[in-house]
């Protein structure tokens, strides 16, 4: 599976893509209707003002009298107030659409992200997702709310002005109307080129966001490796590529908009030339020429603005494609409609239908290969794990120790064969049913921003303070709390960066204990804890794993000697299995690993 942002969007302007936004914006159809009404009213007032000017010239200036000026002034004042009111109201509706639709887009994307499978996050950088959820949704909501407002006003004003000019003098009106097909041809010619370069800008923007995210989160590693220059050079290359793409898009716009300006200006010049001769020939009134000239000059700005907004809307399709592309991502692991009907989904679980989980796990003739891999990792693998069994998985770094656990936890599903939980294919039950019965402690634990107490309570949200503290005490996490200034209410920082790796490990262990799962997964969970702390929690582990099915992915082989079953993984294949003593007697790969590690530990003790 390729990273989602590596997809290239090369379609020309496509109405079907824009229609994908309708479900989001349909909710605010009342606001859109009001926006349309007040836009039309504003444009109508703008079209009417030059007619009031014509009346003033014909009745006050040419006749050299002020008779009727007061009623005229009152009418003019009412028109101006109406214009101001309509502008305020359509701006208010535009703002409402921008804020609410942007919120809904972000919620929709975030909710969808919660449904995607483990494999999706294996290949998709966080920076790309941040760019889509924040930058692209903001751009879509803002442009549809405000640029669409400008286009609507311009359309109403242009058509209203054309109608007024046709009524005043259709011969002069035709001169201005002729610019419309010219602008249409220019727009058609430039749209694909502008869209192409703006797509590149958006794609590079995502890469820059990703690089910036990695640069910040990995700042400590960068400094210890002294690779700041390399990071800076890579970042400079990305920003330079974005600059080049942005400049090319800007150049196209810089040619496109002046061409529209030139055509409009030529039309105004022709109107003045032809209209001047008609006044001299006494076939056109000065008041009418003045009004007509105002229309011809005034129509220039909305046409230019419309051209610019059309260019912006063309480029917006790239953002829509990126957002809808994310929405179209399908979870690789999905519950069937029948399972969803009975057990519910992650947002609407039907817990009353959930059966108790005992913990029997069976791999029945399982073959598996990763979605982005071409070679089978497991082939016709079978294994029965009775409830309460402790299974240790050992092997060198990168050997594929996590594959079995990922399958057992249904982060991935078998390519062929079955995995049974309590005697039933686990695809016949809800993912959430299984995941809620799993306690997972990672080698690199993740804590959420908030207090120590809140992070432990994520294991079971309805747990009392006493239960939270008891869970922490069971794994000696209370020793971490004792060192903190504000105790249980101490903030752990973003990702837990205010705590050491070992302290975060203990907090995540307490969180798993509080969940009281039937299946425990400890992914090298003690590898980041010092020897003294490891001894404190080793006894707790022995107690907690009783009567629970557990998987221990171990680096230190000394920690898994009591396991009921040890699986030895090499090059992604299970090459040996048995108890600690059985494997040692075989004098195979496990014996070599254990002997080598035992010698290294003894050498380390001697050096101390």
Coordinates of C-alpha atoms in Angstrom, one line a residue:
X1 CA 0.0 0.0 0.0
X2 CA 1.5 3.3 -1.1
X3 CA 1.5 6.3 1.1
X4 CA -1.8 8.1 0.5
X5 CA -0.1 11.4 -0.4
X6 CA 2.0 9.9 -3.1
X7 CA -1.1 9.7 -5.3
X8 CA -1.1 12.0 -8.2
X9 CA -4.3 13.9 -9.0
X10 CA -4.3 14.7 -12.7
X11 CA -8.0 15.1 -13.6
X12 CA -9.1 18.3 -15.3
X13 CA -12.0 20.2 -13.8
X14 CA -14.6 17.6 -12.9
X15 CA -18.0 18.5 -11.5
X16 CA -18.4 15.0 -10.1
X17 CA -15.5 15.6 -7.7
X18 CA -17.2 18.9 -6.5
X19 CA -20.5 17.0 -5.9
X20 CA -18.7 15.0 -3.2
X21 CA -18.9 18.0 -1.0
X22 CA -22.7 18.3 -1.2
X23 CA -23.5 16.0 1.8
X24 CA -21.4 18.4 4.0
X25 CA -22.7 21.7 2.7
X26 CA -26.3 20.5 2.2
X27 CA -26.8 20.9 5.9
X28 CA -26.4 24.6 5.5
X29 CA -28.7 25.0 2.5
X30 CA -30.8 27.7 4.4
X31 CA -27.6 29.7 4.9
X32 CA -26.8 29.3 1.2
X33 CA -30.3 30.4 0.2
X34 CA -30.0 33.5 2.4
X35 CA -26.6 34.1 0.9
X36 CA -28.1 33.9 -2.6
X37 CA -30.9 36.2 -1.7
X38 CA -28.8 38.9 -0.1
X39 CA -26.2 38.6 -2.8
X40 CA -28.8 39.2 -5.4
X41 CA -30.2 42.1 -3.4
X42 CA -26.7 43.7 -3.1
X43 CA -26.1 43.3 -6.8
X44 CA -29.6 44.8 -7.6
X45 CA -28.8 47.8 -5.5
X46 CA -25.4 48.1 -7.2
X47 CA -27.0 48.0 -10.6
X48 CA -29.7 50.6 -9.6
X49 CA -27.3 53.2 -8.3
X50 CA -26.1 54.4 -11.8
X51 CA -29.8 54.7 -12.8
X52 CA -30.2 57.1 -9.9
X53 CA -27.2 58.9 -11.2
X54 CA -28.8 59.1 -14.7
X55 CA -32.0 60.5 -13.1
X56 CA -30.0 63.2 -11.2
X57 CA -28.1 64.3 -14.3
X58 CA -31.3 64.4 -16.5
X59 CA -33.5 66.1 -13.9
X60 CA -31.2 68.3 -11.8
X61 CA -28.0 69.0 -13.7
X62 CA -29.3 69.3 -17.3
X63 CA -32.4 71.2 -16.1
X64 CA -30.4 73.3 -13.7
X65 CA -32.9 72.9 -10.8
X66 CA -33.2 71.3 -7.4
X67 CA -36.9 70.7 -7.5
X68 CA -37.5 67.2 -6.0
X69 CA -34.0 66.9 -4.6
X70 CA -35.3 66.0 -1.1
X71 CA -37.4 63.0 -2.1
X72 CA -34.5 61.9 -4.4
X73 CA -32.0 62.2 -1.5
X74 CA -34.3 60.1 0.8
X75 CA -34.7 57.4 -1.8
X76 CA -30.9 57.4 -2.3
X77 CA -30.3 57.1 1.4
X78 CA -32.8 54.2 1.7
X79 CA -31.0 52.4 -1.2
X80 CA -27.6 52.9 0.5
X81 CA -28.9 51.6 3.8
X82 CA -30.4 48.6 2.0
X83 CA -27.1 47.9 0.4
X84 CA -25.2 48.1 3.7
X85 CA -27.8 45.8 5.4
X86 CA -27.6 43.2 2.6
X87 CA -23.8 43.2 2.7
X88 CA -23.8 42.6 6.4
X89 CA -26.3 39.8 6.1
X90 CA -24.6 37.9 3.3
X91 CA -21.3 38.3 5.0
X92 CA -22.8 36.8 8.2
X93 CA -24.1 33.8 6.3
X94 CA -20.8 33.3 4.6
X95 CA -19.0 33.3 7.9
X96 CA -21.5 30.8 9.3
X97 CA -20.9 28.5 6.4
X98 CA -17.1 28.7 6.6
X99 CA -17.0 28.0 10.3
X100 CA -19.6 25.3 10.5
X101 CA -18.8 23.5 7.2
X102 CA -15.0 23.6 8.1
X103 CA -15.8 22.0 11.4
X104 CA -18.0 19.3 9.8
X105 CA -15.3 18.5 7.3
X106 CA -12.6 18.1 10.0
X107 CA -15.0 16.0 12.1
X108 CA -15.9 13.8 9.1
X109 CA -12.2 13.2 8.3
X110 CA -11.2 12.6 11.9
X111 CA -14.1 10.2 12.4
X112 CA -13.1 8.3 9.2
X113 CA -9.5 8.1 10.4
X114 CA -10.7 6.3 13.5
X115 CA -12.1 3.5 11.3
X116 CA -9.0 2.9 9.2
X117 CA -6.9 -0.1 9.9
X118 CA -3.5 -0.4 11.6
X119 CA -1.8 -0.9 8.2
X120 CA -2.9 2.5 7.0
X121 CA -1.0 4.3 9.7
X122 CA 2.1 2.1 9.0
X123 CA 2.5 3.8 5.6
X124 CA 0.9 7.2 6.0
X125 CA 3.0 10.0 7.6
X126 CA 1.4 12.1 10.3
X127 CA 2.3 15.4 8.5
X128 CA 0.3 14.4 5.4
X129 CA -2.7 13.7 7.5
X130 CA -2.4 17.0 9.4
X131 CA -2.2 18.8 6.1
X132 CA -5.4 17.2 4.9
X133 CA -7.4 17.5 8.1
X134 CA -6.4 21.1 8.8
X135 CA -5.0 22.9 5.8
X136 CA -7.1 21.5 3.0
X137 CA -10.4 21.6 4.9
X138 CA -9.8 25.2 5.9
X139 CA -9.1 26.1 2.3
X140 CA -12.2 24.3 1.0
X141 CA -14.6 25.9 3.6
X142 CA -13.1 29.4 3.2
X143 CA -13.2 29.4 -0.6
X144 CA -16.7 28.0 -0.9
X145 CA -18.0 30.5 1.7
X146 CA -16.2 33.6 0.5
X147 CA -15.0 33.1 -3.1
X148 CA -18.4 31.7 -4.0
X149 CA -19.9 34.8 -2.5
X150 CA -17.8 37.0 -4.7
X151 CA -18.7 34.9 -7.8
X152 CA -22.4 35.0 -7.1
X153 CA -22.3 38.8 -6.5
X154 CA -20.3 39.3 -9.7
X155 CA -22.7 37.1 -11.8
X156 CA -25.8 38.9 -10.5
X157 CA -24.1 42.3 -11.0
X158 CA -22.8 41.5 -14.5
X159 CA -26.1 40.0 -15.8
X160 CA -28.1 42.9 -14.2
X161 CA -25.7 45.4 -15.7
X162 CA -26.0 43.8 -19.2
X163 CA -29.8 43.9 -18.9
X164 CA -29.7 47.6 -17.9
X165 CA -27.3 48.4 -20.8
X166 CA -29.4 46.5 -23.3
X167 CA -32.5 48.6 -22.2
X168 CA -30.5 51.8 -22.4
X169 CA -28.9 51.2 -25.8
X170 CA -28.5 47.7 -27.2
X171 CA -25.9 48.7 -29.8
X172 CA -23.4 49.9 -27.2
X173 CA -24.3 47.0 -24.9
X174 CA -23.2 44.4 -27.6
X175 CA -19.7 45.9 -27.5
X176 CA -19.4 45.0 -23.8
X177 CA -21.1 41.7 -24.1
X178 CA -18.6 40.5 -26.7
X179 CA -15.9 40.3 -24.0
X180 CA -17.7 37.3 -22.4
X181 CA -16.8 34.6 -25.0
X182 CA -13.3 35.9 -25.1
X183 CA -12.9 35.5 -21.3
X184 CA -14.5 32.1 -21.6
X185 CA -11.9 31.0 -24.1
X186 CA -9.1 32.4 -22.0
X187 CA -10.4 30.6 -18.9
X188 CA -10.7 27.2 -20.7
X189 CA -7.1 27.6 -22.0
X190 CA -5.5 28.4 -18.7
X191 CA -7.6 26.3 -16.3
X192 CA -5.7 23.0 -16.8
X193 CA -2.3 24.6 -16.5
X194 CA -3.2 26.5 -13.4
X195 CA -4.7 23.4 -11.8
X196 CA -1.6 21.3 -12.7
X197 CA 0.8 23.6 -10.8
X198 CA -1.5 24.2 -7.9
X199 CA -1.8 20.5 -7.4
X200 CA 2.0 20.3 -7.2
X201 CA 2.0 23.2 -4.7
X202 CA -0.5 21.4 -2.4
X203 CA 1.3 18.1 -2.6
X204 CA 4.7 19.7 -1.8
X205 CA 3.0 21.6 1.0
X206 CA 2.0 18.2 2.6
X207 CA 5.5 17.0 2.3
X208 CA 6.8 20.2 3.9
X209 CA 4.3 19.7 6.8
X210 CA 5.5 16.1 7.2
X211 CA 9.1 17.1 7.2
X212 CA 8.5 19.9 9.7
X213 CA 6.6 17.5 11.9
X214 CA 9.4 15.0 11.8
X215 CA 12.0 17.7 12.4
X216 CA 10.3 18.9 15.6
X217 CA 9.4 15.4 17.0
X218 CA 12.8 14.1 16.1
X219 CA 14.8 17.1 17.2
X220 CA 16.6 15.3 20.0
X221 CA 17.6 12.5 17.7
X222 CA 18.8 14.9 15.1
X223 CA 21.0 16.7 17.5
X224 CA 22.5 13.5 18.9
X225 CA 23.3 12.3 15.4
X226 CA 24.5 15.8 14.3
X227 CA 22.3 15.7 11.1
X228 CA 20.9 19.3 11.4
X229 CA 22.7 20.2 8.1
X230 CA 21.2 17.3 6.3
X231 CA 17.7 18.0 7.6
X232 CA 18.0 21.7 6.7
X233 CA 19.2 20.8 3.2
X234 CA 16.3 18.4 2.7
X235 CA 13.8 21.0 4.0
X236 CA 15.4 23.6 1.8
X237 CA 15.0 21.4 -1.3
X238 CA 11.3 20.8 -0.6
X239 CA 10.6 24.5 0.0
X240 CA 12.5 25.4 -3.2
X241 CA 10.5 22.9 -5.2
X242 CA 7.3 24.4 -3.7
X243 CA 8.6 27.9 -4.6
X244 CA 9.2 26.9 -8.2
X245 CA 5.7 25.4 -8.5
X246 CA 4.1 28.3 -6.8
X247 CA 5.9 30.8 -9.1
X248 CA 4.8 28.9 -12.2
X249 CA 1.2 28.9 -11.0
X250 CA 1.5 32.6 -10.2
X251 CA 3.0 33.4 -13.6
X252 CA 0.0 31.7 -15.3
X253 CA -2.4 33.8 -13.2
X254 CA -0.3 36.9 -13.9
X255 CA -0.9 36.3 -17.6
X256 CA -4.5 35.2 -17.3
X257 CA -5.8 38.1 -15.3
X258 CA -4.2 41.0 -17.2
X259 CA -5.5 39.5 -20.5
X260 CA -9.0 39.7 -19.0
X261 CA -8.2 43.3 -17.9
X262 CA -7.0 44.2 -21.4
X263 CA -10.2 42.9 -23.0
X264 CA -12.4 44.7 -20.6
X265 CA -10.5 48.0 -20.9
X266 CA -10.7 47.8 -24.7
X267 CA -14.5 47.4 -24.4
X268 CA -14.8 50.5 -22.3
X269 CA -12.7 52.5 -24.8
X270 CA -14.9 51.5 -27.6
X271 CA -18.0 52.4 -25.6
X272 CA -16.6 55.9 -25.0
X273 CA -15.6 56.4 -28.6
X274 CA -18.9 55.2 -30.1
X275 CA -21.0 56.8 -27.4
X276 CA -19.3 60.1 -27.8
X277 CA -20.1 60.2 -31.5
X278 CA -23.7 59.2 -30.8
X279 CA -24.0 62.2 -28.3
X280 CA -22.6 64.5 -30.9
X281 CA -25.1 63.2 -33.4
X282 CA -27.8 63.8 -30.8
X283 CA -29.0 60.2 -30.8
X284 CA -27.9 59.6 -27.2
X285 CA -28.4 61.7 -24.1
X286 CA -25.5 62.7 -22.0
X287 CA -27.2 61.3 -18.9
X288 CA -27.5 57.9 -20.6
X289 CA -23.9 58.0 -21.8
X290 CA -22.7 58.8 -18.3
X291 CA -24.7 55.9 -16.9
X292 CA -23.5 53.6 -19.7
X293 CA -19.9 54.6 -19.1
X294 CA -20.3 53.9 -15.3
X295 CA -21.7 50.5 -16.1
X296 CA -18.9 49.7 -18.6
X297 CA -16.2 50.9 -16.1
X298 CA -17.9 49.2 -13.2
X299 CA -18.3 45.9 -14.9
X300 CA -14.5 45.6 -15.3
X301 CA -13.8 44.8 -11.6
X302 CA -16.4 42.0 -11.1
X303 CA -15.3 40.4 -14.4
X304 CA -11.7 40.5 -13.4
X305 CA -12.6 39.3 -9.9
X306 CA -14.7 36.4 -11.3
X307 CA -11.7 35.4 -13.5
X308 CA -9.4 35.4 -10.5
X309 CA -11.9 33.5 -8.4
X310 CA -12.5 30.9 -11.2
X311 CA -8.7 30.4 -11.2
X312 CA -8.7 29.9 -7.5
X313 CA -11.7 27.5 -7.7
X314 CA -9.8 25.5 -10.4
X315 CA -6.9 25.1 -8.0
X316 CA -9.3 24.2 -5.1
X317 CA -10.1 20.9 -6.9
X318 CA -6.7 19.6 -5.8
X319 CA -7.6 20.1 -2.2
X320 CA -11.0 18.5 -2.7
X321 CA -9.4 15.5 -4.4
X322 CA -7.0 15.2 -1.5
X323 CA -9.8 15.3 1.1
X324 CA -12.1 13.0 -0.8
X325 CA -9.2 10.7 -1.5
X326 CA -8.7 10.3 2.3
X327 CA -12.5 9.8 2.7
X328 CA -12.3 7.0 0.1
X329 CA -9.7 5.1 2.0
X330 CA -11.2 1.7 2.9
X331 CA -10.2 -0.1 6.1
X332 CA -8.4 -3.3 5.2
X333 CA -10.0 -5.0 8.2
X334 CA -13.7 -4.6 8.2
X335 CA -16.7 -6.2 10.0
X336 CA -19.3 -7.7 7.8
X337 CA -22.8 -6.1 7.7
X338 CA -24.2 -9.1 9.7
X339 CA -21.6 -8.5 12.4
X340 CA -22.2 -4.8 12.5
X341 CA -26.0 -5.4 12.8
X342 CA -25.5 -7.7 15.8
X343 CA -22.5 -6.2 17.6
X344 CA -22.5 -2.5 16.4
X345 CA -19.5 -0.5 15.4
X346 CA -16.9 1.5 17.2
X347 CA -19.2 4.5 17.5
X348 CA -22.4 2.7 18.3
X349 CA -21.4 -0.6 20.0
X350 CA -24.2 -3.0 21.0
X351 CA -22.4 -4.3 24.1
X352 CA -25.5 -6.1 25.3
X353 CA -24.9 -8.7 22.5
X354 CA -21.2 -9.2 23.3
X355 CA -20.3 -12.6 24.6
X356 CA -17.7 -12.9 27.4
X357 CA -14.2 -13.6 26.0
X358 CA -12.4 -16.5 27.6
X359 CA -9.1 -16.3 25.7
X360 CA -8.8 -19.5 23.7
X361 CA -6.9 -18.6 20.5
X362 CA -6.3 -21.0 17.5
X363 CA -4.4 -20.4 14.3
X364 CA -5.9 -22.8 11.8
X365 CA -3.9 -23.3 8.6
X366 CA -3.1 -19.6 8.5
X367 CA -1.2 -18.1 5.6
X368 CA -0.3 -14.4 5.7
X369 CA 1.5 -11.8 3.8
X370 CA 1.4 -8.1 4.4
X371 CA -0.7 -6.0 2.0
X372 CA 2.4 -4.2 0.6
X373 CA 4.5 -7.4 0.5
X374 CA 4.8 -10.1 -2.1
X375 CA 6.1 -12.9 0.0
X376 CA 4.2 -15.0 2.6
X377 CA 5.3 -14.4 6.1
X378 CA 3.3 -17.4 7.5
X379 CA 2.4 -20.5 5.5
X380 CA -0.1 -23.1 6.6
X381 CA 0.6 -22.2 10.2
X382 CA -1.5 -23.9 12.9
X383 CA -1.3 -23.4 16.7
X384 CA -3.7 -23.8 19.6
X385 CA -3.3 -21.4 22.6
X386 CA -5.6 -22.4 25.5
X387 CA -7.0 -19.6 27.6
X388 CA -4.5 -18.5 30.3
X389 CA -1.5 -19.6 28.3
X390 CA 1.6 -17.3 28.2
X391 CA 3.2 -17.3 24.8
X392 CA 6.6 -15.7 24.4
X393 CA 7.8 -14.6 20.9
X394 CA 11.5 -14.2 20.6
X395 CA 13.9 -13.4 17.8
X396 CA 16.4 -10.8 16.6
X397 CA 15.4 -7.2 15.8
X398 CA 13.4 -7.1 12.6
X399 CA 12.8 -10.9 12.5
X400 CA 9.0 -10.4 12.5
X401 CA 8.0 -11.0 16.1
X402 CA 5.0 -8.7 15.9
X403 CA 3.3 -10.5 13.0
X404 CA 1.6 -13.2 15.1
X405 CA 0.4 -10.6 17.7
X406 CA -0.9 -8.3 14.9
X407 CA -2.9 -11.3 13.5
X408 CA -4.2 -12.4 16.9
X409 CA -5.3 -8.9 17.7
X410 CA -6.9 -8.5 14.3
X411 CA -4.8 -5.5 13.3
X412 CA -4.4 -7.6 10.2
X413 CA -6.4 -10.6 8.9
X414 CA -5.1 -13.9 7.5
X415 CA -4.6 -14.1 3.7
X416 CA -5.9 -17.6 4.0
X417 CA -7.0 -19.8 6.8
X418 CA -8.8 -18.9 10.1
X419 CA -8.0 -17.5 13.5
X420 CA -10.5 -18.6 16.1
X421 CA -11.3 -16.9 19.4
X422 CA -13.1 -19.2 21.9
X423 CA -13.8 -21.6 19.0
X424 CA -15.3 -19.1 16.5
X425 CA -13.7 -17.3 13.6
X426 CA -13.0 -13.9 15.0
X427 CA -14.4 -12.3 11.8
X428 CA -17.8 -13.4 13.0
X429 CA -17.5 -11.0 15.9
X430 CA -16.9 -7.3 16.2
X431 CA -13.4 -5.8 16.1
X432 CA -14.3 -3.6 19.0
X433 CA -15.4 -6.7 21.0
X434 CA -11.9 -8.2 20.6
X435 CA -9.9 -4.9 21.0
X436 CA -11.7 -4.0 24.2
X437 CA -10.5 -7.3 25.7
X438 CA -6.9 -6.7 24.8
X439 CA -4.4 -4.9 27.0
X440 CA -1.4 -3.7 24.9
X441 CA 1.8 -2.3 26.4
X442 CA 4.2 -1.1 23.7
X443 CA 8.0 -0.7 23.8
X444 CA 7.6 3.0 23.0
X445 CA 4.4 3.9 24.9
X446 CA 2.2 6.8 23.9
X447 CA 0.7 9.1 26.5
X448 CA -2.0 11.7 25.8
X449 CA -1.7 15.3 26.9
X450 CA -3.3 15.5 30.4
X451 CA -2.6 14.3 33.9
X452 CA -1.2 11.0 35.1
X453 CA -4.6 10.1 36.5
X454 CA -6.4 10.8 33.2
X455 CA -3.9 8.8 31.2
X456 CA -4.3 5.7 33.4
X457 CA -8.1 6.1 33.3
X458 CA -8.1 5.7 29.5
X459 CA -7.9 2.0 30.3
X460 CA -11.5 2.2 31.6
X461 CA -13.2 5.6 31.5
X462 CA -15.7 4.8 34.3
X463 CA -13.0 3.8 36.8
X464 CA -12.9 5.5 40.1
X465 CA -9.9 7.3 41.5
X466 CA -9.3 4.5 43.9
X467 CA -9.3 1.9 41.0
X468 CA -6.9 4.1 39.1
X469 CA -4.5 4.3 42.0
X470 CA -4.8 0.5 42.7
X471 CA -3.9 -0.3 39.1
X472 CA -0.9 2.0 39.4
X473 CA 0.2 0.5 42.6
X474 CA 0.0 -3.1 41.2
X475 CA 2.8 -2.2 38.7
X476 CA 4.7 0.2 40.9
X477 CA 3.5 3.2 38.8
X478 CA 2.7 4.9 42.1
X479 CA 6.5 5.4 42.6
X480 CA 6.4 7.6 39.5
X481 CA 3.5 9.7 41.0
X482 CA 5.4 10.1 44.3
X483 CA 8.2 11.9 42.5
X484 CA 6.0 14.4 40.7
X485 CA 5.2 17.8 42.2
X486 CA 1.4 17.6 41.7
X487 CA 1.1 13.9 42.2
X488 CA -1.8 12.3 40.3
X489 CA -2.7 15.6 38.7
X490 CA 0.7 16.2 37.3
X491 CA 0.7 16.9 33.5
X492 CA 2.6 14.5 31.4
X493 CA 3.1 16.8 28.5
X494 CA 2.6 16.2 24.8
X495 CA 3.2 12.5 24.2
X496 CA 4.4 12.2 27.8
X497 CA 7.6 14.2 27.1
X498 CA 7.7 15.3 30.7
X499 CA 8.4 11.8 31.8
X500 CA 11.2 9.4 31.2
X501 CA 10.7 6.4 28.9
X502 CA 10.6 4.1 31.8
X503 CA 8.1 6.2 33.7
X504 CA 5.9 6.3 30.6
X505 CA 6.2 2.6 30.4
X506 CA 4.9 2.1 33.9
X507 CA 2.0 4.5 33.3
X508 CA 1.0 2.6 30.2
X509 CA 1.3 -0.6 32.1
X510 CA -1.1 0.7 34.8
X511 CA -3.5 1.7 32.0
X512 CA -3.5 -1.8 30.6
X513 CA -4.0 -3.3 34.0
X514 CA -7.0 -1.0 34.7
X515 CA -8.7 -2.3 31.6
X516 CA -8.6 -5.8 33.1
X517 CA -8.4 -7.5 29.6
X518 CA -8.6 -11.2 28.9
X519 CA -5.6 -11.0 26.5
X520 CA -2.4 -9.2 27.4
X521 CA 0.2 -8.2 24.9
X522 CA 3.6 -7.0 26.2
X523 CA 5.7 -5.8 23.3
X524 CA 9.2 -5.7 24.9
X525 CA 7.4 -3.8 27.6
X526 CA 10.3 -3.9 30.1
X527 CA 13.1 -3.2 27.6
X528 CA 13.1 0.6 28.5
X529 CA 13.0 0.1 32.2
X530 CA 16.0 -0.1 34.4
X531 CA 16.9 -3.3 36.1
X532 CA 15.6 -2.2 39.5
X533 CA 12.2 -1.1 38.2
X534 CA 12.0 -4.2 36.0
X535 CA 12.3 -6.4 39.1
X536 CA 9.5 -4.4 40.8
X537 CA 7.1 -5.1 38.0
X538 CA 8.2 -8.6 37.1
X539 CA 6.4 -10.0 40.1
X540 CA 3.3 -7.9 39.2
X541 CA 3.4 -9.3 35.7
X542 CA 3.5 -12.9 36.9
X543 CA 0.4 -12.1 39.1
X544 CA -1.4 -10.2 36.4
X545 CA -1.0 -12.8 33.6
X546 CA -2.6 -15.5 35.7
X547 CA -5.7 -16.9 34.0
X548 CA -5.2 -14.5 31.0
X549 CA -3.9 -15.4 27.6
X550 CA -0.8 -13.3 27.1
X551 CA 1.8 -12.7 24.4
X552 CA 5.2 -11.5 25.4
X553 CA 7.4 -10.1 22.7
X554 CA 10.7 -10.2 24.4
X555 CA 14.2 -8.9 23.9
X556 CA 15.6 -10.1 27.2
X557 CA 15.3 -13.8 27.1
X558 CA 15.7 -14.1 30.8
X559 CA 12.2 -12.5 31.2
X560 CA 10.4 -15.3 29.4
X561 CA 11.8 -18.5 30.9
X562 CA 8.5 -19.1 32.7
X563 CA 6.4 -18.8 29.5
X564 CA 4.2 -21.8 28.7
X565 CA 5.2 -21.7 25.0
X566 CA 8.1 -19.9 23.3
X567 CA 7.9 -19.2 19.6
X568 CA 11.3 -18.5 17.9
X569 CA 11.1 -16.2 14.9
X570 CA 13.8 -15.9 12.2
X571 CA 13.5 -14.0 8.9
X572 CA 9.7 -13.7 9.4
X573 CA 9.3 -17.5 9.9
X574 CA 8.6 -19.5 13.1
X575 CA 11.6 -21.9 13.2
X576 CA 11.2 -23.4 16.7
X577 CA 8.6 -23.7 19.4
X578 CA 8.4 -25.2 22.9
X579 CA 9.2 -24.4 26.5
X580 CA 12.4 -22.8 27.6
X581 CA 13.9 -26.1 28.7
X582 CA 12.7 -27.9 25.6
X583 CA 14.3 -25.4 23.3
X584 CA 17.6 -25.4 25.2
X585 CA 17.8 -29.2 24.9
X586 CA 17.3 -28.9 21.1
X587 CA 20.6 -26.9 20.8
X588 CA 19.1 -24.9 18.0
X589 CA 18.6 -21.2 17.1
X590 CA 17.0 -20.4 20.5
X591 CA 19.9 -22.1 22.4
X592 CA 22.4 -19.9 20.4
X593 CA 20.4 -16.7 21.1
X594 CA 20.1 -17.5 24.8
X595 CA 23.7 -18.5 25.2
X596 CA 24.9 -15.3 23.4
X597 CA 22.7 -13.0 25.5
X598 CA 23.6 -14.8 28.7
X599 CA 27.3 -14.3 28.0
X600 CA 26.8 -10.6 27.2
X601 CA 24.9 -10.0 30.4
X602 CA 27.6 -11.8 32.5
X603 CA 30.3 -9.7 30.7
X604 CA 28.3 -6.5 31.5
X605 CA 28.1 -7.5 35.2
X606 CA 31.9 -8.2 35.4
X607 CA 32.6 -4.8 33.8
X608 CA 30.4 -3.1 36.5

